[in-house]
Short mmCIF file of C-alpha atoms and ligand atoms in Angstrom, two decimals:
data_model
loop_
_atom_site.label_atom_id
_atom_site.label_comp_id
_atom_site.label_asym_id
_atom_site.label_seq_id
_atom_site.Cartn_x
_atom_site.Cartn_y
_atom_site.Cartn_z
CA MET P 1 20.99 127.83 39.39
CA HIS P 2 24.68 127.39 40.16
CA SER P 3 25.47 123.84 39.06
CA LEU P 4 24.14 122.62 35.73
CA LEU P 5 24.53 119.07 34.43
CA VAL P 6 24.37 118.89 30.64
CA THR P 7 24.23 115.38 29.19
CA GLY P 8 25.46 114.70 25.65
CA GLY P 9 27.42 117.96 25.62
CA CYS P 10 30.03 116.66 23.18
CA GLY P 11 27.43 116.18 20.44
CA PHE P 12 26.07 118.76 18.03
CA ILE P 13 23.41 120.66 20.01
CA GLY P 14 24.95 120.01 23.44
CA THR P 15 28.25 121.53 22.29
CA ASN P 16 26.47 124.59 20.93
CA PHE P 17 24.43 124.88 24.13
CA ILE P 18 27.51 124.82 26.39
CA ARG P 19 29.27 127.33 24.13
CA TYR P 20 26.13 129.51 24.26
CA ILE P 21 26.10 129.45 28.08
CA PHE P 22 29.77 130.48 28.39
CA THR P 23 29.78 133.07 25.62
CA LYS P 24 26.28 134.54 25.42
CA THR P 25 24.80 134.51 28.94
CA ASP P 26 25.72 136.00 32.31
CA TYR P 27 25.60 132.58 34.05
CA ASN P 28 28.46 132.35 36.54
CA GLY P 29 27.93 128.85 37.93
CA ILE P 30 29.51 125.57 36.85
CA VAL P 31 28.64 123.24 33.95
CA ILE P 32 29.27 119.50 34.09
CA ASN P 33 29.15 117.73 30.75
CA LEU P 34 28.33 114.01 31.05
CA ASP P 35 28.96 112.29 27.74
CA LYS P 36 29.57 108.66 26.79
CA LEU P 37 31.63 109.84 23.79
CA THR P 38 29.91 107.79 21.11
CA TYR P 39 30.80 108.09 17.42
CA ALA P 40 28.75 111.34 17.32
CA ALA P 41 30.78 113.09 20.02
CA ASN P 42 33.93 115.10 19.77
CA PRO P 43 35.38 116.16 23.14
CA GLU P 44 37.68 118.63 21.36
CA ASN P 45 34.59 120.70 20.48
CA LEU P 46 34.86 122.30 23.89
CA SER P 47 38.61 122.23 24.52
CA ASP P 48 38.83 126.05 24.29
CA ILE P 49 36.00 126.39 26.84
CA ALA P 50 37.77 123.85 29.10
CA GLU P 51 40.96 125.93 28.89
CA MET P 52 39.25 129.28 29.45
CA PHE P 53 37.04 128.13 32.33
CA PRO P 54 38.99 125.40 34.18
CA THR P 55 37.06 125.96 37.42
CA ARG P 56 33.63 126.19 35.78
CA TYR P 57 33.54 123.54 33.02
CA PHE P 58 34.02 119.83 33.75
CA LEU P 59 33.83 116.88 31.34
CA GLU P 60 32.72 113.60 32.91
CA VAL P 61 32.96 110.63 30.57
CA GLY P 62 30.15 108.21 31.33
CA ASP P 63 26.79 106.76 30.41
CA ILE P 64 23.44 108.29 31.41
CA CYS P 65 22.21 104.70 31.88
CA ASP P 66 24.69 104.25 34.76
CA ILE P 67 22.70 105.32 37.83
CA LYS P 68 25.72 105.15 40.15
CA LYS P 69 27.70 107.49 37.94
CA VAL P 70 24.79 109.90 37.46
CA SER P 71 23.94 109.96 41.19
CA LYS P 72 27.58 110.53 42.14
CA ILE P 73 27.85 113.48 39.76
CA VAL P 74 24.62 115.00 41.06
CA GLU P 75 25.85 114.55 44.64
CA ASP P 76 29.50 115.60 44.16
CA TYR P 77 28.75 118.74 42.18
CA ASN P 78 25.57 119.63 44.09
CA VAL P 79 23.73 119.75 40.76
CA ASP P 80 20.56 121.86 40.76
CA ALA P 81 19.50 121.48 37.11
CA ILE P 82 19.89 118.84 34.39
CA VAL P 83 19.40 119.35 30.66
CA ASN P 84 19.26 116.04 28.79
CA PHE P 85 20.65 116.12 25.25
CA ALA P 86 22.25 112.66 25.42
CA ALA P 87 20.71 110.44 22.78
CA GLU P 88 21.19 108.33 19.74
CA SER P 89 19.93 110.87 17.24
CA HIS P 90 20.13 109.56 13.67
CA VAL P 91 16.92 108.11 12.17
CA ASP P 92 18.75 105.98 9.57
CA ARG P 93 20.89 104.33 12.26
CA SER P 94 17.74 103.62 14.30
CA ILE P 95 16.33 101.70 11.35
CA TYR P 96 19.41 99.49 11.00
CA GLY P 97 20.09 99.09 14.75
CA PRO P 98 17.29 100.16 17.09
CA LYS P 99 18.66 98.65 20.33
CA ASP P 100 21.00 101.50 21.31
CA PHE P 101 18.09 103.90 20.81
CA LEU P 102 15.95 102.02 23.29
CA GLN P 103 18.82 101.86 25.74
CA THR P 104 20.09 105.45 25.73
CA ASN P 105 16.95 107.36 24.78
CA VAL P 106 14.47 105.48 26.96
CA VAL P 107 16.46 103.75 29.73
CA GLY P 108 18.89 106.69 29.94
CA THR P 109 16.09 109.21 30.44
CA PHE P 110 14.46 106.88 32.98
CA VAL P 111 17.74 106.69 34.94
CA LEU P 112 17.99 110.50 35.04
CA LEU P 113 14.40 110.71 36.28
CA GLU P 114 14.99 108.06 38.93
CA THR P 115 18.11 109.87 40.15
CA ILE P 116 16.07 113.05 40.48
CA ARG P 117 13.17 111.29 42.22
CA LEU P 118 15.51 109.83 44.84
CA TYR P 119 17.37 113.14 45.26
CA LEU P 120 14.12 115.03 45.79
CA GLU P 121 12.96 112.43 48.32
CA ARG P 122 15.96 113.45 50.42
CA GLY P 123 14.75 117.03 50.50
CA LYS P 124 17.17 118.33 47.84
CA SER P 125 16.10 120.57 45.00
CA ILE P 126 16.78 119.90 41.32
CA ARG P 127 15.15 120.77 38.00
CA PHE P 128 15.07 118.67 34.82
CA HIS P 129 14.73 119.62 31.17
CA GLN P 130 14.23 117.05 28.42
CA ILE P 131 15.22 117.80 24.81
CA SER P 132 12.70 116.23 22.44
CA THR P 133 11.88 116.28 18.76
CA ASP P 134 9.04 117.16 16.39
CA GLU P 135 9.30 113.57 15.09
CA VAL P 136 7.24 112.37 18.08
CA PHE P 137 4.12 113.75 16.35
CA GLY P 138 4.67 111.59 13.28
CA SER P 139 4.22 112.40 9.61
CA LEU P 140 1.96 115.38 8.83
CA ALA P 141 -0.26 116.23 5.88
CA PRO P 142 0.22 119.64 4.19
CA GLN P 143 -0.90 122.68 6.27
CA VAL P 144 -1.29 120.65 9.50
CA GLN P 145 0.72 121.80 12.54
CA SER P 146 1.59 119.94 15.74
CA TYR P 147 0.73 121.62 19.04
CA GLU P 148 2.26 120.75 22.40
CA ASN P 149 -0.83 118.68 23.25
CA SER P 150 -1.20 116.95 19.87
CA PRO P 151 -1.21 113.15 20.07
CA TYR P 152 2.13 111.39 19.79
CA LEU P 153 2.32 109.18 16.66
CA PRO P 154 5.97 108.13 16.30
CA ARG P 155 6.80 106.01 13.26
CA SER P 156 10.54 105.23 13.41
CA PRO P 157 12.50 103.45 16.15
CA TYR P 158 14.21 106.81 16.83
CA SER P 159 10.98 108.77 17.24
CA ALA P 160 9.38 105.92 19.22
CA SER P 161 12.27 106.03 21.67
CA LYS P 162 12.05 109.83 22.01
CA ALA P 163 8.27 109.68 22.44
CA SER P 164 8.65 107.00 25.10
CA ALA P 165 11.19 109.13 26.98
CA ASP P 166 8.77 112.10 26.92
CA HIS P 167 5.99 109.89 28.30
CA PHE P 168 8.27 108.93 31.20
CA VAL P 169 9.07 112.58 31.89
CA ASN P 170 5.37 113.47 31.94
CA ALA P 171 4.60 110.42 34.09
CA TYR P 172 7.24 111.51 36.63
CA ILE P 173 5.88 115.06 36.62
CA ASN P 174 2.37 113.76 37.27
CA THR P 175 3.17 110.95 39.71
CA TYR P 176 6.14 112.27 41.67
CA GLN P 177 5.77 116.04 41.06
CA ILE P 178 9.23 116.22 39.52
CA PRO P 179 10.01 119.84 38.58
CA ALA P 180 10.54 119.28 34.88
CA THR P 181 9.94 120.77 31.43
CA ILE P 182 10.15 119.37 27.90
CA SER P 183 10.99 121.16 24.66
CA ILE P 184 10.15 119.78 21.25
CA CYS P 185 12.31 121.06 18.43
CA SER P 186 12.47 120.85 14.64
CA ASN P 187 15.56 120.12 12.50
CA ASN P 188 18.62 122.00 13.73
CA TYR P 189 21.54 123.05 11.55
CA GLY P 190 24.80 124.86 12.27
CA PRO P 191 28.41 124.22 13.32
CA TYR P 192 29.57 120.92 14.88
CA GLN P 193 26.83 118.73 13.34
CA PHE P 194 28.03 115.21 12.55
CA PRO P 195 28.25 114.80 8.76
CA GLU P 196 25.71 111.97 8.61
CA LYS P 197 22.84 114.50 8.75
CA LEU P 198 21.48 116.12 5.58
CA ILE P 199 23.06 119.61 5.62
CA PRO P 200 26.65 118.79 6.67
CA LEU P 201 26.62 115.63 4.53
CA MET P 202 25.64 117.64 1.45
CA ILE P 203 28.24 120.37 2.13
CA LEU P 204 30.96 117.80 2.66
CA ASN P 205 30.06 115.79 -0.45
CA MET P 206 30.03 118.98 -2.54
CA LEU P 207 33.53 119.85 -1.30
CA GLU P 208 34.73 116.33 -2.12
CA GLY P 209 32.92 116.18 -5.49
CA LYS P 210 30.87 113.16 -4.32
CA GLU P 211 27.25 112.31 -5.15
CA LEU P 212 24.52 114.15 -3.23
CA PRO P 213 22.09 111.36 -2.22
CA VAL P 214 18.48 112.56 -2.06
CA TYR P 215 16.09 109.98 -0.61
CA GLY P 216 12.97 109.03 -2.63
CA ASP P 217 11.47 111.88 -4.66
CA GLY P 218 13.09 114.59 -2.52
CA LEU P 219 9.68 116.05 -1.66
CA ASN P 220 9.77 115.30 2.07
CA VAL P 221 9.52 118.49 4.10
CA ARG P 222 11.55 119.52 7.15
CA ASP P 223 11.42 122.71 9.23
CA TRP P 224 14.91 124.16 9.84
CA LEU P 225 16.15 126.15 12.84
CA TYR P 226 19.64 127.57 13.43
CA VAL P 227 21.12 125.76 16.43
CA GLU P 228 21.87 128.92 18.42
CA ASP P 229 18.20 129.92 18.26
CA HIS P 230 17.38 126.51 19.76
CA CYS P 231 19.96 127.06 22.53
CA GLU P 232 18.47 130.46 23.38
CA ALA P 233 14.99 128.93 23.65
CA ILE P 234 16.21 126.15 25.97
CA TRP P 235 17.97 128.70 28.20
CA LEU P 236 14.76 130.73 28.43
CA ILE P 237 12.66 127.66 29.29
CA LEU P 238 15.18 126.65 31.95
CA HIS P 239 14.83 130.04 33.62
CA GLN P 240 11.29 131.17 32.85
CA GLY P 241 9.40 128.10 31.57
CA ARG P 242 6.47 126.92 33.67
CA LEU P 243 7.20 123.62 35.45
CA GLY P 244 5.32 120.64 34.06
CA GLU P 245 4.94 122.28 30.65
CA THR P 246 6.06 121.34 27.16
CA TYR P 247 7.20 124.01 24.67
CA ASN P 248 7.48 123.69 20.89
CA ILE P 249 10.55 125.35 19.33
CA GLY P 250 10.43 125.61 15.53
CA GLY P 251 11.95 127.63 12.74
CA GLU P 252 8.67 128.18 10.83
CA ASN P 253 10.90 127.56 7.87
CA GLU P 254 9.74 124.54 5.85
CA TRP P 255 11.74 123.22 2.91
CA GLU P 256 11.35 120.28 0.58
CA ASN P 257 14.63 118.37 0.71
CA ILE P 258 15.34 118.74 -3.00
CA LYS P 259 14.80 122.52 -2.88
CA LEU P 260 17.13 122.77 0.09
CA VAL P 261 19.84 120.70 -1.64
CA ASN P 262 19.57 122.94 -4.71
CA LEU P 263 19.87 126.04 -2.51
CA LEU P 264 22.94 124.57 -0.81
CA CYS P 265 24.51 123.97 -4.25
CA GLU P 266 24.04 127.67 -5.06
CA LEU P 267 25.48 128.89 -1.75
CA VAL P 268 28.44 126.50 -1.69
CA ALA P 269 29.26 127.14 -5.38
CA LYS P 270 29.66 130.87 -4.66
CA LYS P 271 32.11 130.19 -1.86
CA ILE P 272 34.34 127.70 -3.66
CA ASN P 273 34.29 129.39 -7.07
CA LYS P 274 32.49 126.60 -8.88
CA LYS P 275 29.55 126.75 -11.25
CA THR P 276 26.24 125.95 -9.49
CA ASP P 277 25.35 123.47 -12.25
CA GLU P 278 28.58 121.58 -11.65
CA LEU P 279 27.42 120.90 -8.07
CA LYS P 280 23.79 120.27 -9.03
CA LYS P 281 24.97 117.54 -11.41
CA LEU P 282 26.10 115.61 -8.32
CA ILE P 283 22.48 115.25 -7.09
CA LYS P 284 21.38 111.62 -7.20
CA PHE P 285 17.93 110.33 -6.25
CA VAL P 286 18.46 107.15 -4.20
CA SER P 287 16.21 104.57 -2.48
CA ASP P 288 13.90 106.09 0.07
CA ARG P 289 14.40 105.77 3.84
CA PRO P 290 12.03 102.98 5.04
CA GLY P 291 8.94 104.54 6.64
CA HIS P 292 10.22 108.03 5.70
CA ASP P 293 8.04 110.67 7.41
CA LYS P 294 6.70 113.12 4.85
CA ARG P 295 6.55 116.32 6.83
CA TYR P 296 6.95 117.85 10.29
CA ALA P 297 5.69 121.28 11.37
CA LEU P 298 5.37 122.81 14.83
CA ASN P 299 3.01 125.49 16.04
CA CYS P 300 5.16 127.81 18.18
CA ASP P 301 2.56 130.26 19.52
CA LYS P 302 3.06 129.10 23.11
CA ILE P 303 6.78 129.90 23.43
CA LYS P 304 6.30 133.16 21.55
CA ARG P 305 3.45 134.21 23.82
CA GLU P 306 4.84 133.03 27.16
CA LEU P 307 8.57 133.53 26.75
CA ASN P 308 8.71 136.11 23.98
CA TRP P 309 11.02 133.85 21.91
CA LYS P 310 11.25 133.73 18.16
CA PRO P 311 14.02 132.59 15.81
CA LYS P 312 16.56 135.35 15.14
CA VAL P 313 18.78 133.88 12.45
CA ASP P 314 17.54 134.17 8.89
CA PHE P 315 17.89 130.89 6.92
CA ILE P 316 20.28 132.13 4.21
CA GLU P 317 22.42 133.85 6.85
CA GLY P 318 22.44 130.68 8.98
CA LEU P 319 23.32 128.46 6.02
CA ASN P 320 26.17 130.80 5.05
CA LEU P 321 27.49 130.75 8.63
CA THR P 322 27.26 126.95 8.59
CA ILE P 323 29.01 126.54 5.22
CA ASP P 324 31.77 128.96 6.33
CA TRP P 325 32.25 126.97 9.52
CA TYR P 326 32.65 123.67 7.64
CA LEU P 327 35.01 125.31 5.13
CA GLN P 328 37.15 126.64 7.99
CA ASN P 329 37.09 123.41 9.98
CA SER P 330 38.27 120.77 7.57
CA LEU P 331 40.47 119.34 10.33
CA TRP P 332 37.40 118.84 12.56
CA LEU P 333 35.63 117.10 9.69
CA HIS P 334 38.62 114.90 9.02
CA LYS P 335 38.84 113.95 12.68
CA VAL P 336 35.18 113.09 13.21
CA LYS P 337 35.10 111.14 9.97
CA SER P 338 38.28 109.18 10.57
CA GLY P 339 37.54 108.46 14.21
CA GLU P 340 40.79 110.21 15.14
CA TYR P 341 39.20 111.62 18.28
CA ILE P 342 39.04 108.04 19.59
CA LYS P 343 42.80 108.35 20.11
CA TRP P 344 42.19 111.48 22.16
CA ILE P 345 39.68 109.59 24.31
CA GLU P 346 42.12 106.73 24.82
CA LYS P 347 44.94 109.08 25.76
CA ASN P 348 42.89 111.21 28.13
CA TYR P 349 40.49 108.72 29.65
CA LEU P 350 40.92 105.03 28.98
CA PHE P 351 44.51 104.52 30.08
CA ARG P 352 44.79 107.21 32.72
P1 NAD B 401 24.22 114.05 18.55
O1 NAD B 401 24.07 112.66 18.06
O2 NAD B 401 25.04 115.01 17.77
O3 NAD B 401 24.85 114.02 20.03
C1 NAD B 401 24.43 113.14 21.02
C2 NAD B 401 25.45 113.16 22.15
O4 NAD B 401 24.96 112.28 23.18
C3 NAD B 401 26.82 112.65 21.74
O5 NAD B 401 27.83 113.49 22.27
C4 NAD B 401 26.90 111.26 22.39
O6 NAD B 401 28.21 110.84 22.71
C5 NAD B 401 26.04 111.47 23.62
N1 NAD B 401 25.49 110.20 24.13
C6 NAD B 401 24.89 109.21 23.40
N2 NAD B 401 24.53 108.20 24.21
C7 NAD B 401 24.89 108.55 25.48
C8 NAD B 401 24.78 107.94 26.75
N3 NAD B 401 24.21 106.74 26.90
N4 NAD B 401 25.27 108.59 27.84
C9 NAD B 401 25.85 109.81 27.71
N5 NAD B 401 26.01 110.44 26.52
C10 NAD B 401 25.52 109.82 25.42
O7 NAD B 401 22.75 114.59 18.79
P2 NAD B 401 22.16 116.07 18.61
O8 NAD B 401 21.77 116.25 17.20
O9 NAD B 401 23.07 117.03 19.28
O10 NAD B 401 20.81 115.92 19.45
C11 NAD B 401 20.78 116.22 20.84
C12 NAD B 401 19.38 116.02 21.36
O11 NAD B 401 18.47 116.86 20.65
C13 NAD B 401 18.86 114.60 21.17
O12 NAD B 401 18.10 114.26 22.29
C14 NAD B 401 17.96 114.68 19.95
O13 NAD B 401 16.95 113.73 20.00
C15 NAD B 401 17.41 116.09 20.10
N6 NAD B 401 17.01 116.78 18.86
C16 NAD B 401 17.89 116.90 17.83
C17 NAD B 401 17.52 117.63 16.70
C18 NAD B 401 18.47 117.81 15.54
O14 NAD B 401 18.06 118.35 14.52
N7 NAD B 401 19.71 117.41 15.64
C19 NAD B 401 16.25 118.22 16.64
C20 NAD B 401 15.36 118.04 17.71
C21 NAD B 401 15.77 117.35 18.84
O1 DAU B 402 13.08 116.77 13.12
C1 DAU B 402 14.04 116.73 14.14
C2 DAU B 402 14.99 115.61 13.85
O2 DAU B 402 15.81 116.05 12.76
C3 DAU B 402 15.87 115.22 15.03
O3 DAU B 402 15.06 114.72 16.05
C4 DAU B 402 16.89 114.16 14.61
O4 DAU B 402 17.77 113.89 15.69
C5 DAU B 402 17.70 114.70 13.45
O5 DAU B 402 18.61 113.72 12.98
C6 DAU B 402 16.76 115.12 12.31
O6 DAU B 402 16.11 113.98 11.72
P1 DAU B 402 15.87 113.89 10.13
O7 DAU B 402 15.69 112.49 9.77
O8 DAU B 402 14.85 114.88 9.71
O9 DAU B 402 17.30 114.46 9.65
P2 DAU B 402 18.31 114.00 8.51
O10 DAU B 402 19.34 115.08 8.40
O11 DAU B 402 18.77 112.60 8.67
O12 DAU B 402 17.39 114.06 7.21
C7 DAU B 402 16.70 115.25 6.82
C8 DAU B 402 15.86 114.91 5.59
O13 DAU B 402 16.75 114.67 4.49
C9 DAU B 402 15.03 113.66 5.73
O14 DAU B 402 13.80 113.84 5.06
C10 DAU B 402 15.85 112.57 5.06
C11 DAU B 402 16.59 113.34 3.98
N1 DAU B 402 17.93 112.86 3.63
C12 DAU B 402 18.81 112.66 4.64
C13 DAU B 402 20.09 112.22 4.35
C14 DAU B 402 21.09 111.98 5.47
C15 DAU B 402 18.27 112.66 2.30
O15 DAU B 402 17.45 112.86 1.38
N2 DAU B 402 19.53 112.23 2.02
C16 DAU B 402 20.46 111.99 2.99
O16 DAU B 402 21.60 111.57 2.67
#
């Protein structure tokens, strides 16, 4: 691999993945980051990487649904692998406005697959990796785990769009022999996550003394994985994963939301010299998310067995790293919240 196209690289996991490649691997090829720069993106996330590696990192602003743009990038940069992170990713937003989810998550993935199909037809070689989610398996009862071949039972517009995209990837593998893999991951946490998601939202609200909104009874369960562990697993699959296969990537670290919010209160209180109870008083049970999935849990035997991967970062250590990052990056938080980066986009792209 010498030319890797990463889509959605200005979002949370994509940013961490590109940083991982440049700082933790011996890869010496180029990385092209194709991102539409939606509300969830911040192009400044990678400005240090852009400065350090001007001949190896390239940001292309564009939409994965635009087949001309995608094909031109693949052609111009001689791309030999694509990792697709680009997506609308927030379940709550999918409930209030599902259309963008259908467009980017389904049509966008289809466009990437079509580009690859046509490229392969011309005798070129290119590999595809799709980033998927444990939400495709739907809501689980206690003790149950989802395996790679468990039936898909999506229940939100977000998970339906991700499930649909995975079906297209598998259909292209089966019908056109596209060299592709899929990974299915649980809830990620870590630096650069947009503060609409549970962990950064709670940290931010604690710092600002705002209410901590817990949906329903707070007993829904999520499995948490530090984002860098996810990045390492993707890198391994890209290099050693068997083509045509799907791999689960989980933290084996299940928490009820209310227990996690209480733990965050304890950890944040220590760092900002407040009493834990002062933060816990901010917890407020609010209306439940419509159709709120109760629990997700992945069985990760396959990736452990085949690729010798397991999560490295302990949960308390990962949460402390995450809290420290948000404490040290108040300017980043301010910018993503105020939409200030839009000005950056205008200056650098729109009126060039
Ligand atoms: P995110 O919302 O933080 O980032 C998404 C990025 O995609 C943004 O930079 C956005 O600008 C870009 N994007 C959106 N639409 C685009 C389009 N049409 N063309 C090009 N770029 C576009 O998301 P994330 O949390 O980093 O998630 C990345 C991927 O991982 C998604 O596919 C998501 O479904 C999956 N995933 C996320 C988690 C998680 O916990 N965050 C867990 C499992 C899987
Ligand atoms: O499971 C993987 C998925 O994890 C990814 O595919 C999604 O892209 C990602 O957004 C995430 O989805 P969740 O819905 O699990 O994440 P979120 O952070 O929105 O919510 C986590 C849990 O916390 C969920 O049960 C809802 C609850 N919650 C969330 C928010 C934002 C609250 O109780 N209060 C809140 O304010």
